[in-house]
Backbone as a ProteinNet text record, in pm:
[ID]
protein_1_A
[PRIMARY]
MHVYLTTGTFDFLKRIESKYPNEVMVTMVNENGALLLHETIGGTAFKEPRRYEVLESIGEIQKEGFAVMNNIPVKDEGRPLFEHQFKNQVQNIENEPGLIAFRLLRPLSSNTYVILTVWENEAYHQKWKKSDTFFEADKIKGTSINTQQNIFASAPYVSKYSITK
[TERTIARY]
556	415.7	336.6	222	134.8	-7.7	-81.1	-223.6	-294.6	-403.2	-487	-627	-690.9	-825.8	-916.7	-1036.9	-1137.2	-1272.8	-1366.6	-1499.8	-1604.4	-1721.9	-1834.1	-1944.2	-2039.7	-2144.8	-2089.2	-2147	-2101	-2104.8	-2217	-2230.4	-2127.9	-2104.4	-2006.8	-1866.2	-1829.9	-1696	-1679.4	-1784.3	-1778.3	-1757.1	-1817.6	-1797.1	-1650.8	-1591.1	-1449.2	-1365.3	-1392.8	-1318.9	-1327.8	-1445.9	-1464.3	-1391.3	-1359.4	-1286	-1138.2	-1089.5	-947.9	-930.9	-968.2	-965.2	-824.7	-722	-585.4	-515.4	-586.8	-532.2	-585.6	-511.8	-560.2	-648.7	-778.1	-879.4	-985.7	-1020.6	-1117.4	-1215.9	-1344.1	-1449.4	-1494.2	-1505.9	-1545.5	-1664.9	-1747.6	-1863.8	-1874.9	-1932.4	-1972.8	-2098.7	-2139.5	-2263.8	-2255.8	-2134.9	-2117.6	-2103.6	-2088.3	-2072.1	-1974.9	-1913.4	-1822.9	-1686.7	-1586.6	-1448.7	-1385.6	-1306.7	-1234.9	-1085.7	-1018.8	-875.4	-807.1	-701	-621.1	-476.8	-421.8	-282.6	-203.9	-95.5	-23.4	118.9	203.6	337.4	337.3	230.4	219.4	124.8	63	-34.1	-173.9	-270.7	-409.1	-498.3	-614.6	-713.6	-803.8	-792.6	-874.9	-840.3	-941.7	-919.5	-857.3	-909.6	-857.4	-849.2	-754.6	-746.8	-669.9	-688.9	-595.6	-480.6	-357.7	-241.3	-150.3	-101.1	-15.6	98.1	209.7	319.6	311.5	328	324.7	462.2	467.1	592.8	615.4	509.7	516.5	396	417.2	310.6	317.2	200.9	186.6	64.1	75	-38.5	-88.6	-190.5	-253.2	-394.9	-432.2	-567.6	-662.1	-764.5	-859.7	-990.6	-1077.3	-1208.3	-1315.2	-1274.6	-1367.4	-1296.4	-1371.8	-1314.1	-1370	-1301.1	-1338	-1214.9	-1223.2	-1109.3	-1123	-1011.7	-1006.4	-893.9	-928.3	-829.5	-815.3	-698.8	-665.8	-601	-669.7	-624.5	-558.9	-427.9	-351.4	-281.3	-334.1	-268.4	-139.7	-27.7	103.4	168.2	225.1	298.1	421.6	466.6	584	704.6	730.7	848.7	836	714.3	693.7	696	702.2	695.4	804.6	932.1	1035.4	1011.9	976.4	950.7	829.4	723.6	602.6	631.8	699.3	730.6	820.4	921.1	1011.2	934.3	848	771.1	683.8	612.5	520.2	589.5	698.9	775.2	826.3	863.6	914.6	805	680.5	571.6	500.6	540.1	472.6	474	586.9	597.5	504	455.5	363.7	226.6	190.1	55.2	53	164.4	161.7	112.4	121	75.5	-59.2	-128.6	-258.3	-360.6	-437.3	-541.2	-641.8	-676.5	-777.5	-725	-597.6	-542	-514.4	-566.7	-544	-432.1	-437.5	-339.8	-319.9	-202.7	-165.2	-90.2	-119	-45.3	-21.3	102.8	135.6	151.7	62.3	55.6	99.5	203.4	252.6	176.2	116.7	41.7	135.8	92.8	170.4	110.2	-13.4	-77.3	-155.9	-122.7	-186.2	-91.8	-140.9	-59	-111.6	-210.2	-277.2	-228.1	-154.3	-111.1	-231.4	-226	-330.5	-264.3	-312.7	-272.9	-392.7	-377.1	-485.3	-465	-566.1	-566.7	-691.6	-675.4	-788.3	-796.9	-914.8	-940.7	-1040.6	-1042.4	-1141	-1281.7	-1302.1	-1431.4	-1412.3	-1516.8	-1507.9	-1474.6	-1518	-1490.7	-1340.5	-1264.4	-1119.3	-1057.4	-1105.9	-1055.4	-1085.5	-1207.6	-1245.8	-1162.8	-1137.3	-1055.9	-914.1	-857.2	-722.9	-718.8	-823.2	-826.1	-827	-865.3	-866.6	-741.8	-652	-534.3	-421.2	-328.7	-209.2	-124.3	-121.3	-42.2	-90.4	-220.3	-275.8	-242.8	-262.9	-237.6	-89.9	-2.9	141	180.5	128.9	159	104.1	-15.7	-76.4	2.1	49.2	127.8	260.8	327.6	454.7	432.2	329.8	298.8	275.8	199.9	167.7	288.8	377.5	492.5	600.2	625.8	734.9	703.5	586.1	554.1	498	395.8	324.1	405.8	491.5	563.8	689.5	742.2	862	829.4	724.7	685.3	545.5	479.7	347	363.7	354.3	376.5	247	134	6.7	-52.8	-101.2	-159.6	-302.2	-371.9	-507.4	-540	-659.5	-697.4	-710.8	-663.6	-681.7	-827.4	-864	-999.1	-993.6	-1094.2	-1099.5	-1216.3	-1191	-1295	-1297.6	-1417.3	-1432.1	-1518.2	-1479.5	-1547.9	-1566.7	-1675	-1696.8	-1653	-1583.6	-1542.7	-1621.9	-1704.3	-1784.1	-1781.1	-1794.7	-1797.8	-1926.4
1497.6	1473.5	1589	1553.7	1653.8	1638.1	1748.3	1749	1808	1741.4	1787.4	1808.5	1917.9	1949.2	1967.2	1912.3	1934.7	1949.7	2010.9	2033.4	1966.1	1950.3	1888.8	1858.3	1778.4	1737.7	1630.1	1620.5	1523.3	1381	1343.9	1207.4	1177.7	1272.6	1254.3	1235.5	1319.3	1309.9	1181.6	1139.3	1013.1	894.9	900.6	792.8	788.1	904.2	907.7	851	895.9	848.2	695.7	640.4	495.6	414.5	476.2	407.2	387.1	459.9	455.3	426.9	307.4	276.4	275.1	259.2	254.6	390.6	494.7	630.1	710.3	813.1	904.9	1007	978.9	1068.9	1091.2	1217.9	1254.2	1355.3	1324.1	1415.1	1499.5	1629.7	1725.3	1805.2	1852.5	1933.8	2057.3	2161.4	2279.2	2336.4	2454.9	2512.3	2547.9	2556.7	2592.9	2474	2352.7	2235.9	2135.6	2059.3	1952	1968.2	1914.1	1921.5	1784.9	1738.4	1612.3	1641.5	1595.4	1611.8	1479.4	1484.4	1366.4	1397.8	1321.5	1338	1218	1244.4	1135.6	1177.1	1078.7	1107.8	1107.2	1057.1	1050.3	1154.4	1119.6	1207.4	1183.2	1244.5	1230.8	1198.8	1143.3	1113.4	1234	1339.4	1458.4	1524.1	1571.7	1631.9	1771.7	1857.3	1993.4	2034.4	1975.4	2004.9	2133.2	2182.2	2279.1	2193.5	2231.3	2147.5	2215.8	2134.8	2188	2091	2148.4	2070.2	2081.8	1969.4	1970.1	2013.7	2127.8	2177.4	2128.7	2119.7	2071.2	1983.6	1881	1782.8	1731.2	1726.5	1664.8	1575.1	1451.7	1361.6	1310.8	1227.8	1167.5	1222	1256.6	1305.2	1186.3	1198.5	1090.7	1114.4	1014.1	1020.9	1086	1138.6	1208.2	1327.7	1433.7	1549.2	1680	1786.5	1922.7	1987.5	2024.3	2079.4	2230.5	2298.9	2443.8	2473.2	2546.3	2584.9	2736.1	2781.7	2923.4	2944.2	3015.4	3041.2	3178.4	3180.6	3303.9	3334.5	3430	3469.5	3547.5	3500.2	3558.7	3599.1	3718.9	3764.5	3676.7	3664.4	3581.8	3620.9	3750.1	3794.3	3769.5	3745.2	3721.2	3574.3	3485.6	3342	3293.9	3328.2	3277.4	3320	3445.5	3494.6	3424.4	3413.1	3346.2	3201.5	3128.3	2987.3	2973.5	3058.1	3053	3076.1	3176.1	3210.3	3093.9	3032.2	2926.1	2794.4	2766.1	2645	2650.9	2769.5	2786.6	2780.8	2788.6	2787.8	2653.7	2555.8	2426.1	2362.6	2369.3	2305.6	2367.3	2489.5	2554.3	2488.2	2416.2	2359.6	2208.1	2140.8	1995	1923.9	1984.3	1918.9	1972.2	2044.7	2098.6	1986.5	1988.8	1886.8	1889.2	1772.4	1760.5	1773.6	1812.9	1825.4	1686.7	1661.7	1534.4	1549.6	1658	1675.9	1823.6	1853.9	1988	1974.5	2063.3	2068	2213.8	2244.5	2372.3	2342.8	2399	2365.6	2482.1	2457.4	2556.2	2536.5	2643.6	2630.1	2604.9	2517	2488.9	2555.3	2602.7	2663.5	2790	2852.5	2978.6	3048.8	3153.3	3222.1	3202.2	3114.4	3099.4	2976.3	3002.2	2896.6	2850.9	2728.7	2677.8	2623.3	2671.4	2613.4	2531.4	2400.8	2306.6	2248.5	2261.3	2191	2104.5	1984.1	1893.6	1862.3	1882.1	1867.2	1754.9	1700.5	1597.6	1651.5	1777.2	1843.1	1993.9	2068.5	2213.9	2273.5	2209.5	2261.4	2269.2	2170.7	2175.1	2291.6	2315.7	2428.8	2560.3	2575.4	2698.1	2717.2	2608.6	2616.3	2661.3	2607.4	2646.8	2794.8	2844.2	2984.7	3079.1	3029.4	3111	3088.5	3003.9	2966.8	3068.2	3062.7	3146.3	3111	2982.8	2938.3	3008.2	3014.6	3080.6	3229.8	3295	3438.7	3470.6	3387.4	3408.5	3393.1	3289.6	3267.5	3382.2	3428	3537.8	3667.3	3689.6	3809.3	3807.1	3692.2	3678.6	3698.5	3633.7	3645.4	3791.7	3860.1	3998.4	4089.2	4073.8	4163.1	4124.9	3998.1	3956.4	3978.5	3942.4	3949	4084.6	4127.6	4246.6	4374.9	4388.5	4514	4517.5	4402.3	4402.2	4442.5	4387.4	4419.4	4366.2	4421	4371	4255.2	4133	4014.8	3953.4	4005.7	3944.2	4003	3914.9	3957.2	4008.5	3953.4	3997.1	3944	3971.7	3933	3781.2	3725.8	3581.7	3551.6	3425.5	3383.2	3241.5	3206.3	3076.6	2995.5	2867.7	2771.4	2662.9	2629.6	2525.6	2413.1	2289.2	2172.6	2066.6	1992.7	1871.8	1751.7	1661.2	1536.7	1424.6	1357.7	1247.2	1131.2	1012.1	893.2	889.7
-3312.7	-3288.2	-3348.3	-3405.5	-3466.1	-3414.4	-3418.1	-3387.9	-3508.1	-3547.8	-3658	-3602.9	-3642.9	-3597.5	-3718.1	-3707.5	-3810.5	-3743.5	-3813.1	-3757.6	-3843.7	-3787.2	-3857.7	-3758.4	-3802.1	-3709.5	-3616.5	-3499.2	-3400.1	-3457.2	-3518.7	-3571.6	-3680.2	-3769.2	-3876.8	-3819.3	-3724.3	-3664.9	-3583.6	-3514.8	-3439.7	-3534.6	-3652.7	-3751.2	-3796	-3820.4	-3856.8	-3742.7	-3622.4	-3504.6	-3492.1	-3514.4	-3498.4	-3605.8	-3719.7	-3826.5	-3791.1	-3691.6	-3655.6	-3506.1	-3462.2	-3318.9	-3258	-3339.3	-3287.3	-3289	-3330	-3333.7	-3214.8	-3174.7	-3071.7	-3142.1	-3141	-3196.8	-3091.2	-3072.2	-2969	-3027.1	-3016.8	-3060.4	-2942	-2965.4	-2862.4	-2912.7	-2820	-2857.9	-2769.5	-2828.2	-2752.4	-2817.8	-2775.8	-2827.6	-2976.2	-3031.6	-3172.7	-3266	-3211.6	-3297.4	-3240.4	-3328.9	-3287	-3353.5	-3286.4	-3332.7	-3310.8	-3406.1	-3392.9	-3389.6	-3284.4	-3266.3	-3297.4	-3376.5	-3409.8	-3373.6	-3278	-3237.2	-3289	-3362.8	-3427.7	-3463.4	-3485.8	-3537.1	-3689.7	-3748.7	-3894.8	-3949.5	-4061.6	-4125.3	-4071.1	-4135.5	-4091.7	-4211.2	-4179.5	-4283.4	-4311.6	-4231.7	-4250.3	-4383.7	-4453.4	-4584.8	-4576.7	-4491.8	-4478.7	-4332.1	-4258.9	-4115.7	-4085.6	-3964.6	-3908.7	-3857.4	-3890	-3859.9	-3758.2	-3661.4	-3556	-3525	-3482.3	-3427.9	-3276.4	-3205.2	-3059.5	-3008.7	-2939.4	-2883.4	-2741.9	-2664.1	-2525.9	-2500.6	-2419.9	-2396.3	-2253.4	-2190.3	-2058.6	-2064.9	-2017.9	-2007.7	-2141.7	-2133.8	-2251.7	-2266.9	-2387.6	-2413.6	-2407.2	-2324.2	-2297.9	-2373.6	-2368.3	-2434.4	-2347	-2232.2	-2144	-2082.4	-2053.9	-1987.8	-2039.3	-2003.1	-2039.3	-2102.1	-2228.6	-2301.6	-2317.1	-2298.3	-2316.1	-2414.3	-2519.8	-2620.8	-2619.7	-2576.8	-2585.7	-2722	-2808.1	-2945.2	-2947.9	-2981.2	-2970.1	-3102.5	-3179.3	-3304.5	-3276.1	-3331.1	-3304.7	-3437.4	-3440.3	-3558.6	-3579.1	-3702.3	-3732.9	-3649	-3636.5	-3562	-3411.5	-3364.1	-3221.9	-3181.1	-3279.3	-3249.3	-3152.4	-3173.6	-3081.8	-2936.2	-2915.3	-2780.7	-2719.5	-2796.1	-2747.5	-2707.3	-2794.7	-2766.2	-2644.1	-2634.2	-2518.5	-2388.7	-2389.9	-2269.9	-2225	-2318.5	-2279.6	-2249.6	-2316.6	-2283.4	-2140.1	-2095.8	-1960.1	-1853.7	-1893.6	-1797	-1785.4	-1865.4	-1864.5	-1725.7	-1657.9	-1526.4	-1424	-1449.8	-1355.7	-1351.7	-1455	-1461.9	-1443.6	-1463.6	-1472.4	-1347.1	-1230.6	-1107.9	-1058.3	-1143.6	-1103.5	-1087.3	-978	-959.1	-1073.3	-1123.2	-1227.8	-1368.9	-1386	-1520.7	-1577.9	-1696.3	-1764.6	-1867.6	-1946.5	-2053.3	-2083.9	-2138	-2181.2	-2313	-2408.6	-2533.9	-2572.3	-2605.9	-2666.9	-2815	-2896.6	-3038.4	-3126	-3207.4	-3304.5	-3435.5	-3488.1	-3614.2	-3732.7	-3822	-3943	-4066	-4054.3	-4171.1	-4136.1	-4024	-3984.3	-3886.6	-3820.8	-3721.6	-3579.8	-3562.9	-3434	-3357.9	-3250	-3159.5	-3077.9	-3029.2	-2941.1	-2815	-2702.1	-2573.9	-2529.5	-2537.9	-2507.2	-2368.3	-2285	-2156.7	-2152.6	-2098.7	-2080.8	-1932.2	-1876.8	-1733.7	-1711.3	-1590.5	-1557.4	-1574.4	-1534.8	-1553.8	-1546.5	-1574.9	-1578.8	-1442.5	-1335.7	-1201.2	-1173.3	-1218	-1198.6	-1276.3	-1396.3	-1474.5	-1404.3	-1355.5	-1285.6	-1158.7	-1087.2	-965.4	-1000.5	-1109.7	-1151.6	-1188.2	-1255.5	-1295.5	-1175.4	-1060	-938.6	-853.3	-899.6	-820	-832.9	-737.7	-743.5	-864.8	-901	-1016.1	-1143	-1161.8	-1280.4	-1280	-1167.5	-1161.7	-1180.2	-1125.9	-1143	-1290	-1355.7	-1497.6	-1581.5	-1550.2	-1625.7	-1605.9	-1482.9	-1453.1	-1529.6	-1528.7	-1600.5	-1749.1	-1802	-1943.9	-1981.1	-1900.6	-1930.8	-1930.5	-1833.7	-1827.2	-1927.2	-1945.1	-2033.2	-2179.9	-2218.8	-2361	-2399.7	-2332.9	-2378	-2369.9	-2268.3	-2255	-2340.1	-2381.9	-2465.2	-2608.3	-2661.2	-2798.3	-2822.5	-2921.3	-2955	-3052.1	-3000.6	-3084.3	-3134	-3088.2	-3121.5	-3249	-3336.5	-3463.7	-3446	-3348.1	-3314.3	-3175.4	-3128.8	-2993.5	-2980.9	-2869.2	-2846	-2813.2	-2828.3	-2792.6	-2736.6	-2660.1	-2592.2	-2645.8	-2669.3	-2708.1	-2601.1	-2554	-2452	-2506.8	-2475.6	-2528.4	-2421	-2434.3	-2353.5	-2435.9	-2370.2	-2435.3	-2368.3	-2446.3	-2392.7	-2489.2	-2434.5	-2519.1	-2596.3
[MASK]
+++++++++++++++++++++++++++++++++++++++++++++++++++++++++++++++++++++++++++++++++++++++++++++++++++++++++++++++++++++++++++++++++++++++++++++++++++++++++++++++++++++

């Protein structure tokens, strides 16, 4: 399974999405613009997408919700450790209230992994961030990865999007 991401104006991306009604395509917006996500086992119609392989998957990405993308640049030598750590933590989030979907995305044309979570709404995401599950995962991540070696190429960043029909 692969995920392809492209950006553009909301109207332009919605037109692309509407051309492929049988594909999993979801347009998202935030204060910086719009993003179109295409999840597929095949190729994509996007001309120059960011390309990812899906390593872990929970749930189905819907046409409504609140998406959070944790973008984490990882050095080549740190990829195995990073992937192992996050694959082992998937079960910690799968039963969280309000979670619709989760994807651990390995970059195919960059060094930036994406941890995508889709929630029913922003309130569920905020509630999860205050939960013991979140703090436990963050604590494990911090001790296992950061103290063993510096695997990060640069600072991670978060992108948040609204998904609406």
